[in-house]
Coordinates of C-alpha atoms and ligand atoms in Angstrom, one line a residue:
Chain A
M3 CA 59.0 -16.4 -5.4
R4 CA 58.0 -16.4 -1.8
S5 CA 55.4 -18.3 0.3
L6 CA 52.1 -16.9 1.5
S7 CA 52.8 -14.8 4.6
T8 CA 51.4 -12.3 7.0
I9 CA 52.0 -9.6 4.4
D10 CA 49.5 -11.3 2.1
L11 CA 47.0 -11.7 4.9
I12 CA 47.3 -8.0 5.6
A13 CA 46.8 -7.3 1.9
F14 CA 43.7 -9.4 2.0
A15 CA 42.4 -7.5 5.0
T16 CA 42.9 -4.3 3.2
G17 CA 41.3 -5.7 0.1
L18 CA 38.4 -6.9 2.1
Q19 CA 38.0 -3.3 3.5
Y20 CA 37.7 -2.0 0.0
T21 CA 35.2 -4.7 -0.9
L22 CA 33.1 -3.7 2.1
L23 CA 33.6 0.0 1.3
L24 CA 32.3 -0.6 -2.3
V25 CA 29.3 -2.5 -0.9
L26 CA 28.5 0.3 1.6
M27 CA 28.9 3.0 -1.1
A28 CA 26.7 1.0 -3.5
L29 CA 24.0 0.7 -0.8
A30 CA 24.3 4.2 0.5
F31 CA 23.8 5.7 -3.0
G32 CA 22.0 2.9 -4.7
A33 CA 19.3 2.2 -2.1
P34 CA 17.8 5.7 -2.1
F35 CA 18.0 5.8 -5.9
G36 CA 16.4 2.3 -6.0
L37 CA 13.6 3.5 -3.7
F38 CA 13.1 6.4 -6.1
L39 CA 12.9 4.1 -9.1
A40 CA 10.5 1.8 -7.2
L41 CA 8.2 4.8 -6.5
L42 CA 8.4 5.9 -10.1
R43 CA 7.6 2.4 -11.3
T44 CA 4.4 2.4 -9.1
A45 CA 3.5 6.0 -9.6
N46 CA 0.0 7.1 -10.6
M47 CA 1.2 9.0 -13.6
A48 CA 1.8 6.7 -16.6
V49 CA 4.6 8.9 -18.0
L50 CA 6.7 8.3 -14.9
R51 CA 6.0 4.5 -15.0
W52 CA 7.1 4.3 -18.6
A53 CA 10.2 6.5 -18.3
S54 CA 11.5 4.5 -15.3
A55 CA 10.6 1.2 -17.0
L56 CA 12.7 2.2 -20.0
F57 CA 15.6 3.2 -17.9
L58 CA 15.5 -0.1 -16.0
Q59 CA 15.2 -2.1 -19.1
V60 CA 18.3 -0.5 -20.7
V61 CA 20.4 -0.8 -17.6
Q62 CA 19.3 -4.4 -16.8
A63 CA 20.3 -5.4 -20.3
V64 CA 23.9 -4.3 -19.8
P65 CA 26.2 -6.7 -18.0
L66 CA 27.8 -5.4 -14.8
L67 CA 31.2 -5.8 -16.3
A68 CA 30.3 -3.6 -19.3
L69 CA 28.9 -1.0 -16.9
L70 CA 32.2 -0.9 -15.1
M71 CA 34.2 -0.7 -18.3
F72 CA 31.9 2.1 -19.5
F73 CA 32.4 4.3 -16.5
Y74 CA 36.1 3.6 -16.1
F75 CA 37.4 3.5 -19.6
G76 CA 34.6 4.8 -21.8
L77 CA 33.3 7.9 -20.0
P78 CA 36.8 9.5 -19.3
V79 CA 37.6 9.3 -23.0
F80 CA 34.3 10.9 -23.9
L81 CA 34.7 13.6 -21.2
G82 CA 38.4 14.0 -21.8
I83 CA 39.2 13.6 -18.1
Q84 CA 40.6 10.9 -15.9
I85 CA 38.1 9.5 -13.4
P86 CA 39.5 7.9 -10.2
A87 CA 38.9 4.1 -10.0
L88 CA 36.9 4.4 -6.8
A89 CA 34.6 7.0 -8.3
A90 CA 34.0 5.0 -11.5
V91 CA 33.3 1.7 -9.7
T92 CA 31.1 3.5 -7.2
V93 CA 29.0 5.0 -10.0
A94 CA 28.7 1.7 -11.7
F95 CA 27.8 -0.3 -8.6
T96 CA 25.3 2.4 -7.5
I97 CA 23.4 2.1 -10.8
Y98 CA 23.6 -1.7 -10.6
T99 CA 22.2 -1.6 -7.0
A100 CA 19.6 0.9 -7.7
V101 CA 18.2 -1.0 -10.6
F102 CA 18.0 -4.3 -8.8
L103 CA 16.7 -3.0 -5.5
G104 CA 14.3 -0.8 -7.4
E105 CA 12.8 -3.9 -9.1
I106 CA 12.8 -5.9 -5.9
W107 CA 11.1 -3.2 -3.9
R108 CA 8.6 -2.5 -6.7
G109 CA 7.7 -6.1 -6.4
G110 CA 7.2 -5.6 -2.7
I111 CA 5.1 -2.5 -3.2
E112 CA 2.9 -4.2 -5.7
A113 CA 2.4 -7.2 -3.5
V114 CA 0.6 -5.0 -1.0
K115 CA -3.0 -5.0 -1.8
Q116 CA -4.5 -2.0 -3.6
T117 CA -7.2 -1.8 -0.9
Q118 CA -4.5 -0.8 1.6
W119 CA -3.8 2.3 -0.5
E120 CA -7.5 3.0 -0.6
A121 CA -8.1 2.5 3.1
A122 CA -5.2 4.9 3.8
A123 CA -6.3 7.4 1.2
S124 CA -9.9 7.4 2.5
L125 CA -8.6 8.6 5.9
G126 CA -7.4 11.8 4.3
I127 CA -3.7 11.4 4.6
S128 CA -1.3 12.4 1.8
R129 CA -0.1 10.0 -0.9
W130 CA 3.4 10.1 0.7
Q131 CA 2.0 9.3 4.1
Q132 CA 0.0 6.4 2.7
F133 CA 3.3 5.0 1.3
R134 CA 5.5 5.8 4.3
Y135 CA 3.2 4.5 7.1
V136 CA 1.0 1.9 5.4
I137 CA 2.5 0.5 2.3
A138 CA 6.3 0.7 2.8
P139 CA 6.4 -1.3 6.1
Q140 CA 4.4 -4.1 4.5
A141 CA 6.3 -4.0 1.2
F142 CA 9.7 -4.0 3.0
K143 CA 8.8 -7.1 5.0
I144 CA 7.8 -8.9 1.8
A145 CA 10.9 -7.7 -0.1
L146 CA 13.4 -8.3 2.7
P147 CA 14.5 -11.9 1.8
A148 CA 15.1 -10.8 -1.8
T149 CA 16.9 -7.7 -0.6
V150 CA 19.3 -9.7 1.5
G151 CA 19.7 -12.1 -1.4
F152 CA 20.7 -9.3 -3.6
L153 CA 23.2 -8.1 -1.0
V154 CA 25.0 -11.4 -1.4
Q155 CA 25.1 -10.9 -5.2
L156 CA 26.4 -7.4 -4.7
I157 CA 29.3 -8.5 -2.4
K158 CA 30.3 -11.1 -4.9
G159 CA 29.8 -8.7 -7.8
T160 CA 32.3 -6.2 -6.3
S161 CA 35.0 -8.6 -7.4
L162 CA 34.5 -7.4 -10.9
A163 CA 36.0 -4.1 -9.8
A164 CA 39.4 -6.0 -10.0
V165 CA 39.3 -5.6 -13.8
V166 CA 39.7 -1.9 -13.7
G167 CA 42.6 -2.3 -11.3
F168 CA 40.7 -1.5 -8.1
I169 CA 42.3 -3.4 -5.3
E170 CA 39.5 -5.1 -3.4
L171 CA 39.6 -8.6 -2.1
T172 CA 39.7 -10.5 -5.4
R173 CA 42.4 -8.2 -6.9
A174 CA 44.5 -8.6 -3.7
G175 CA 44.2 -12.3 -4.2
Q176 CA 45.4 -12.0 -7.8
L177 CA 48.4 -10.0 -6.7
A178 CA 49.3 -12.5 -3.9
S179 CA 48.9 -15.4 -6.3
A180 CA 51.3 -13.8 -8.8
A181 CA 53.8 -13.1 -6.1
T182 CA 53.7 -16.6 -4.5
F183 CA 52.8 -18.8 -7.4
Q184 CA 50.3 -20.6 -5.1
P185 CA 47.0 -19.9 -6.7
L186 CA 45.2 -22.8 -5.2
L187 CA 46.1 -21.8 -1.7
V188 CA 45.5 -18.1 -2.3
Y189 CA 42.2 -18.4 -4.0
S190 CA 41.0 -20.9 -1.3
V191 CA 41.7 -18.3 1.3
V192 CA 39.9 -15.6 -0.7
A193 CA 37.0 -17.9 -1.3
A194 CA 36.8 -18.7 2.4
I195 CA 36.6 -15.1 3.2
Y196 CA 33.7 -14.5 0.7
F197 CA 32.0 -17.5 2.1
A198 CA 32.3 -16.4 5.7
I199 CA 30.5 -13.2 4.8
C200 CA 27.9 -14.4 2.3
F201 CA 26.9 -17.6 3.9
P202 CA 25.3 -16.1 7.1
L203 CA 23.5 -13.6 4.9
T204 CA 22.2 -16.4 2.7
L205 CA 21.0 -18.3 5.8
W206 CA 19.4 -15.1 7.1
S207 CA 17.6 -14.5 3.8
R208 CA 16.3 -18.1 3.7
N209 CA 15.2 -17.8 7.3
L210 CA 13.3 -14.6 6.5
E211 CA 11.7 -16.3 3.5
T212 CA 10.4 -19.2 5.5
R213 CA 9.1 -16.9 8.2
L214 CA 7.3 -14.8 5.7
N215 CA 5.7 -17.7 4.0
G216 CA 4.7 -19.1 7.4
S217 CA 3.0 -15.9 8.4
R218 CA 0.6 -15.8 5.4
Chain B
M29 CA -29.0 22.5 1.8
A30 CA -28.5 18.8 1.9
L31 CA -25.2 17.4 3.3
V32 CA -24.6 15.3 0.1
E33 CA -25.9 16.3 -3.3
I34 CA -25.4 13.9 -6.2
N35 CA -26.6 15.4 -9.5
N36 CA -26.8 13.6 -12.8
V37 CA -23.7 11.5 -12.2
H38 CA -22.3 9.3 -15.0
K39 CA -19.5 6.9 -14.4
S40 CA -17.9 4.4 -16.9
F41 CA -15.3 1.8 -16.6
G42 CA -13.9 1.7 -20.1
A43 CA -16.9 1.3 -22.4
V44 CA -19.2 0.1 -19.7
E45 CA -21.4 2.7 -18.1
V46 CA -21.9 1.7 -14.5
L47 CA -23.7 4.8 -13.2
K48 CA -26.3 6.4 -15.5
D49 CA -27.6 9.8 -14.5
V50 CA -27.7 9.1 -10.8
S51 CA -29.1 11.8 -8.6
L52 CA -29.6 11.6 -4.9
S53 CA -29.6 13.9 -1.9
V54 CA -28.9 13.1 1.7
E55 CA -29.8 15.4 4.5
E56 CA -27.9 15.8 7.7
G57 CA -28.7 13.0 10.1
E58 CA -30.3 10.9 7.4
I59 CA -29.6 7.1 7.1
V60 CA -29.8 6.2 3.5
T61 CA -29.7 2.6 2.5
I62 CA -28.8 1.5 -1.0
I63 CA -30.1 -1.8 -2.1
G64 CA -30.0 -3.6 -5.4
R65 CA -28.7 -6.6 -7.3
S66 CA -25.0 -7.4 -7.7
G67 CA -23.4 -5.2 -10.3
S68 CA -26.1 -2.5 -10.1
G69 CA -23.4 0.1 -9.2
K70 CA -23.9 0.4 -5.4
S71 CA -20.3 0.2 -4.5
T72 CA -19.2 2.4 -7.3
L73 CA -21.6 5.1 -6.2
L74 CA -20.3 5.0 -2.7
R75 CA -16.7 5.2 -3.9
C76 CA -17.5 8.2 -6.1
I77 CA -18.7 10.1 -3.1
N78 CA -15.2 10.3 -1.5
A79 CA -13.5 10.3 -4.9
L80 CA -12.0 6.8 -4.7
E81 CA -13.4 6.7 -8.2
P82 CA -13.5 9.7 -10.5
I83 CA -16.8 10.5 -12.2
N84 CA -17.2 11.2 -15.9
S85 CA -19.9 13.8 -15.7
G86 CA -22.4 15.3 -13.2
R87 CA -21.7 16.8 -9.9
I88 CA -21.2 15.6 -6.3
T89 CA -21.1 18.1 -3.4
I90 CA -20.5 17.5 0.2
E91 CA -21.4 20.3 2.6
G92 CA -21.5 22.6 -0.4
Q93 CA -18.0 21.6 -1.6
Q94 CA -17.7 19.9 -5.0
V95 CA -16.0 16.6 -5.0
A96 CA -13.4 15.9 -7.7
A97 CA -10.6 13.3 -7.9
G98 CA -7.8 15.9 -8.4
M99 CA -9.3 18.6 -6.1
R100 CA -7.0 20.6 -3.8
N101 CA -9.0 19.9 -0.7
L102 CA -9.4 16.2 -1.3
K103 CA -7.6 15.1 1.9
E104 CA -9.5 17.5 4.0
L105 CA -12.8 16.3 2.4
R106 CA -11.9 12.7 3.0
Q107 CA -11.2 13.5 6.7
R108 CA -14.9 14.4 6.9
V109 CA -16.1 11.3 5.1
G110 CA -15.4 7.9 6.7
I111 CA -15.8 4.8 4.7
V112 CA -15.9 1.2 5.9
F113 CA -15.3 -1.6 3.5
Q114 CA -16.6 -5.1 3.2
A115 CA -13.1 -6.6 3.7
F116 CA -12.2 -4.3 6.8
N117 CA -8.9 -3.3 5.3
L118 CA -7.2 -2.7 8.6
F119 CA -3.5 -2.1 8.5
P120 CA -2.1 -5.6 9.4
H121 CA 1.3 -4.4 10.5
L122 CA -0.1 -1.9 13.1
K123 CA -1.7 -2.5 16.4
V124 CA -5.3 -1.6 16.9
E125 CA -4.3 1.6 18.7
R126 CA -2.1 2.8 15.8
N127 CA -4.6 1.7 13.2
I128 CA -7.0 4.2 14.8
T129 CA -4.5 7.0 15.7
L130 CA -2.4 7.0 12.5
A131 CA -4.5 9.4 10.5
P132 CA -5.5 11.7 13.4
T133 CA -1.8 12.1 14.4
L134 CA -0.5 12.5 10.8
T135 CA -3.1 15.2 10.1
G136 CA -2.4 17.0 13.3
R137 CA -5.8 16.5 14.9
V138 CA -4.3 15.1 18.1
S139 CA -0.9 15.1 19.6
K140 CA 1.0 11.9 20.2
R141 CA 0.1 12.2 23.9
E142 CA -3.6 12.5 23.3
A143 CA -3.7 9.8 20.8
R144 CA -4.1 6.8 23.1
A145 CA -7.0 8.5 24.8
L146 CA -8.7 9.1 21.5
A147 CA -8.2 5.4 20.5
L148 CA -9.7 4.3 23.8
E149 CA -12.6 6.6 23.3
C150 CA -13.4 5.3 19.8
L151 CA -12.9 1.7 20.8
T152 CA -15.2 2.1 23.7
K153 CA -17.9 3.3 21.3
V154 CA -17.6 0.0 19.4
G155 CA -17.2 -2.0 22.6
L156 CA -13.6 -3.1 22.1
A157 CA -11.6 -1.0 24.5
E158 CA -9.8 -4.1 25.8
K159 CA -8.4 -4.8 22.3
I160 CA -6.3 -1.6 22.0
D161 CA -3.0 -3.5 22.0
A162 CA -4.0 -6.3 19.8
F163 CA -2.9 -6.8 16.2
P164 CA -5.8 -7.1 13.6
E165 CA -5.0 -10.8 12.9
Q166 CA -5.7 -11.6 16.6
L167 CA -9.3 -10.4 16.2
S168 CA -12.4 -12.0 14.8
G169 CA -14.0 -10.6 11.7
G170 CA -16.7 -8.8 13.6
Q171 CA -14.1 -7.3 15.9
Q172 CA -11.9 -6.2 13.0
Q173 CA -14.9 -4.5 11.4
R174 CA -15.7 -2.7 14.6
V175 CA -12.1 -1.5 14.8
A176 CA -12.4 -0.3 11.2
I177 CA -15.5 1.7 12.3
A178 CA -13.5 3.1 15.3
R179 CA -10.7 4.1 12.9
C180 CA -13.2 6.2 11.0
L181 CA -14.8 7.7 14.1
A182 CA -11.4 8.9 15.2
M183 CA -11.5 11.4 12.4
R184 CA -14.8 12.8 13.7
P185 CA -16.5 12.4 10.3
H186 CA -19.6 14.3 9.3
L187 CA -20.7 11.4 7.0
M188 CA -20.1 7.7 7.1
L189 CA -20.2 5.3 4.1
F190 CA -20.6 1.6 4.6
D191 CA -20.2 -0.9 1.8
E192 CA -21.7 -4.3 2.7
V193 CA -19.8 -4.2 5.9
T194 CA -21.3 -7.4 7.3
S195 CA -21.2 -9.5 4.1
A196 CA -17.8 -11.0 4.8
L197 CA -18.8 -12.0 8.4
D198 CA -19.9 -15.3 9.8
P199 CA -23.7 -15.0 10.6
E200 CA -23.2 -15.0 14.3
L201 CA -20.9 -11.9 14.1
V202 CA -23.2 -9.8 12.0
G203 CA -25.3 -8.6 14.9
E204 CA -22.4 -7.0 16.9
V205 CA -21.5 -4.8 13.9
L206 CA -25.1 -3.8 13.1
K207 CA -25.6 -2.9 16.7
V208 CA -22.6 -0.4 16.5
M209 CA -24.1 1.0 13.4
E210 CA -27.5 1.4 15.1
D211 CA -25.8 3.2 17.9
M212 CA -24.2 5.6 15.5
A213 CA -27.5 6.2 13.7
R214 CA -29.2 7.0 17.0
Q215 CA -26.5 9.5 17.8
G216 CA -27.4 11.4 14.7
M217 CA -24.5 10.3 12.3
T218 CA -25.4 10.8 8.7
M219 CA -24.9 7.5 7.0
I220 CA -25.1 6.0 3.5
L221 CA -24.9 2.3 3.5
V222 CA -25.1 -0.5 1.0
T223 CA -26.5 -3.6 2.6
H224 CA -28.2 -6.9 2.1
E225 CA -29.5 -6.9 5.6
M226 CA -33.1 -6.0 4.8
N227 CA -34.3 -6.0 8.4
F228 CA -31.7 -3.5 9.2
A229 CA -32.7 -1.4 6.2
R230 CA -36.3 -1.5 7.2
N231 CA -35.8 -0.6 10.8
V232 CA -33.0 1.9 10.7
A233 CA -33.0 3.6 7.4
S234 CA -34.8 6.9 6.8
K235 CA -34.6 6.4 3.1
I236 CA -34.2 3.4 0.8
V237 CA -32.6 3.7 -2.6
F238 CA -33.1 0.8 -5.0
M239 CA -30.5 0.8 -7.7
H240 CA -30.9 -1.2 -10.9
Q241 CA -28.7 -1.3 -13.9
G242 CA -26.7 1.8 -12.8
R243 CA -29.8 3.9 -12.1
V244 CA -31.7 5.0 -9.1
W245 CA -34.7 3.0 -9.9
E246 CA -36.9 3.8 -6.9
E247 CA -36.4 5.7 -3.7
G248 CA -38.5 6.5 -0.6
P249 CA -39.0 5.7 3.0
P250 CA -38.8 2.0 3.9
S251 CA -42.5 1.8 4.8
K252 CA -43.5 2.9 1.3
L253 CA -40.8 1.1 -0.6
F254 CA -41.1 -2.3 1.0
T255 CA -44.8 -2.4 1.3
N256 CA -45.7 -0.7 -2.0
P257 CA -43.0 -1.1 -4.6
Q258 CA -43.8 0.7 -7.8
T259 CA -41.7 -1.2 -10.3
P260 CA -41.6 -4.9 -11.2
E261 CA -37.8 -4.8 -10.7
L262 CA -38.1 -3.8 -7.1
K263 CA -40.9 -6.2 -6.5
A264 CA -38.8 -9.0 -7.9
F265 CA -35.8 -7.9 -5.8
I266 CA -37.8 -7.8 -2.6
G267 CA -39.2 -11.2 -3.5
S268 CA -35.8 -12.6 -4.0
T269 CA -34.6 -11.4 -0.6
R270 CA -37.7 -12.4 1.4
H271 CA -36.3 -15.8 2.4
N272 CA -33.4 -14.3 4.5
Ligands
ATP127 N1 -12.5 -1.1 -11.2 C1 -13.4 -1.6 -12.0 N2 -13.1 -1.8 -13.3 C2 -14.0 -2.2 -14.2 N3 -15.3 -2.5 -13.9 C3 -15.7 -2.3 -12.7 C4 -14.8 -1.9 -11.7 N4 -15.5 -1.8 -10.5 C5 -16.7 -2.2 -10.8 N5 -16.9 -2.5 -12.1 C6 -18.1 -3.0 -12.7 O1 -19.1 -2.0 -12.5 C7 -20.4 -2.6 -12.3 C8 -20.9 -2.1 -10.9 O2 -20.1 -2.6 -9.9 P1 -20.3 -2.3 -8.4 O3 -19.2 -2.9 -7.6 O4 -20.6 -0.9 -8.2 O5 -21.7 -3.1 -8.1 P2 -22.4 -3.5 -6.8 O6 -23.8 -3.0 -6.9 O7 -21.6 -2.9 -5.6 O8 -22.4 -5.0 -6.8 P3 -22.2 -6.1 -5.5 O9 -23.5 -6.2 -4.9 O10 -21.8 -7.3 -6.2 O11 -21.1 -5.5 -4.7 C9 -20.1 -4.1 -12.3 O12 -20.5 -4.5 -13.6 C10 -18.6 -4.2 -12.2 O13 -18.2 -5.3 -12.9
MG128 MG1 -20.5 -3.8 -4.1

């Protein structure tokens, strides 16, 4: 047994880096995929809307933890190969992010009046241009508070990656706690770090929300 | 050949037939005014002309080209047909300038550098050059509607459609919008407009179309239609509008 020391703090810093790495990967892959899902959900063609709705329903019904287990433990068995922890958790968080952002952004797109599509279409610009220049900027503004809110969920959600042995911030905390037998102190520090990151985001999201409501 | 030919058009929403065998032709330079009671299908007819609504049967051609919702040249056709809506439908996140130049730049009609000059030119036509850097929400209803007209003009349309463009305006703002439309009419723009402004219809229109229950019930020059209506429905309609 030893006391909490600089070594642990360095371990936390490293763990935090992996937490942030996971968040960035989830956003980098999940956001475009989420946008794609949002577009499918609001497409003109009914088949696309149904197919994407089905996919969303299935994934949303699965707990994030189960999703992680599936990609880390389940899929390798099925494929007969070992998947690196980083790859498995990235895939799981990407899907998780895509589904949530997809639904948030769909809501934003649908909140823009149909007449905006019509006004843009009647000017003779393409469907993609209508979306890109007329609908998306308005939808994004509407969806921004919820998007930032989701970011907080995602940051906290990455702690689940600890269960597959991925050493992010929470897992670094577990290890330090086991080495020092000071769980209260260790987890207080870990919690403080999460708080320091998430609280400003929550404030920002609230702020955006009030401003949005104020401007309508 | 007429600029717009509408032949035997039928249009239903679900089981409800909203346009019943509508035929109408509009010559270049003509100002056609559609009047009729609420629900008679006036807006629907306008929206079918630029394929915002698909038709069930019949045929609409503009400058000899048949209009269909899924057609290949739909964008190019819509660039030649401007439509102004009752609720303005400006893009609220864009300044007046960008509202006007968005479509012309995206379609490659003007370069980014020429765009501001185009916006200025179109705004001058509607008397709003000084509002080029404003956002829509900073403008009155009448000003917004004039910007909406300028936005259409920037595409140099061959035909303009107006759907009750003054109905959402306070009475004191109606005049400024009608004046812009009169100017356009005088300059030879072909226009099809739905309006409840009977004086405007009487003075500016070259042809009045009275729609009733989804049909073209009567049509003719204003002098004939207003002074000598042939059907009891039109008589009743004119009677009901006399007080305003
Ligand atoms: N998108 C739609 N779905 C279902 N029914 C519709 C739709 N649009 C219009 N209708 C119906 O079609 C009929 C004609 O509507 P339209 O808007 O063309 O009438 P209008 O002559 O423009 O009336 P108003 O003077 O009130 O604007 C109405 O009965 C209306 O309820
Ligand atoms: Mg109408």
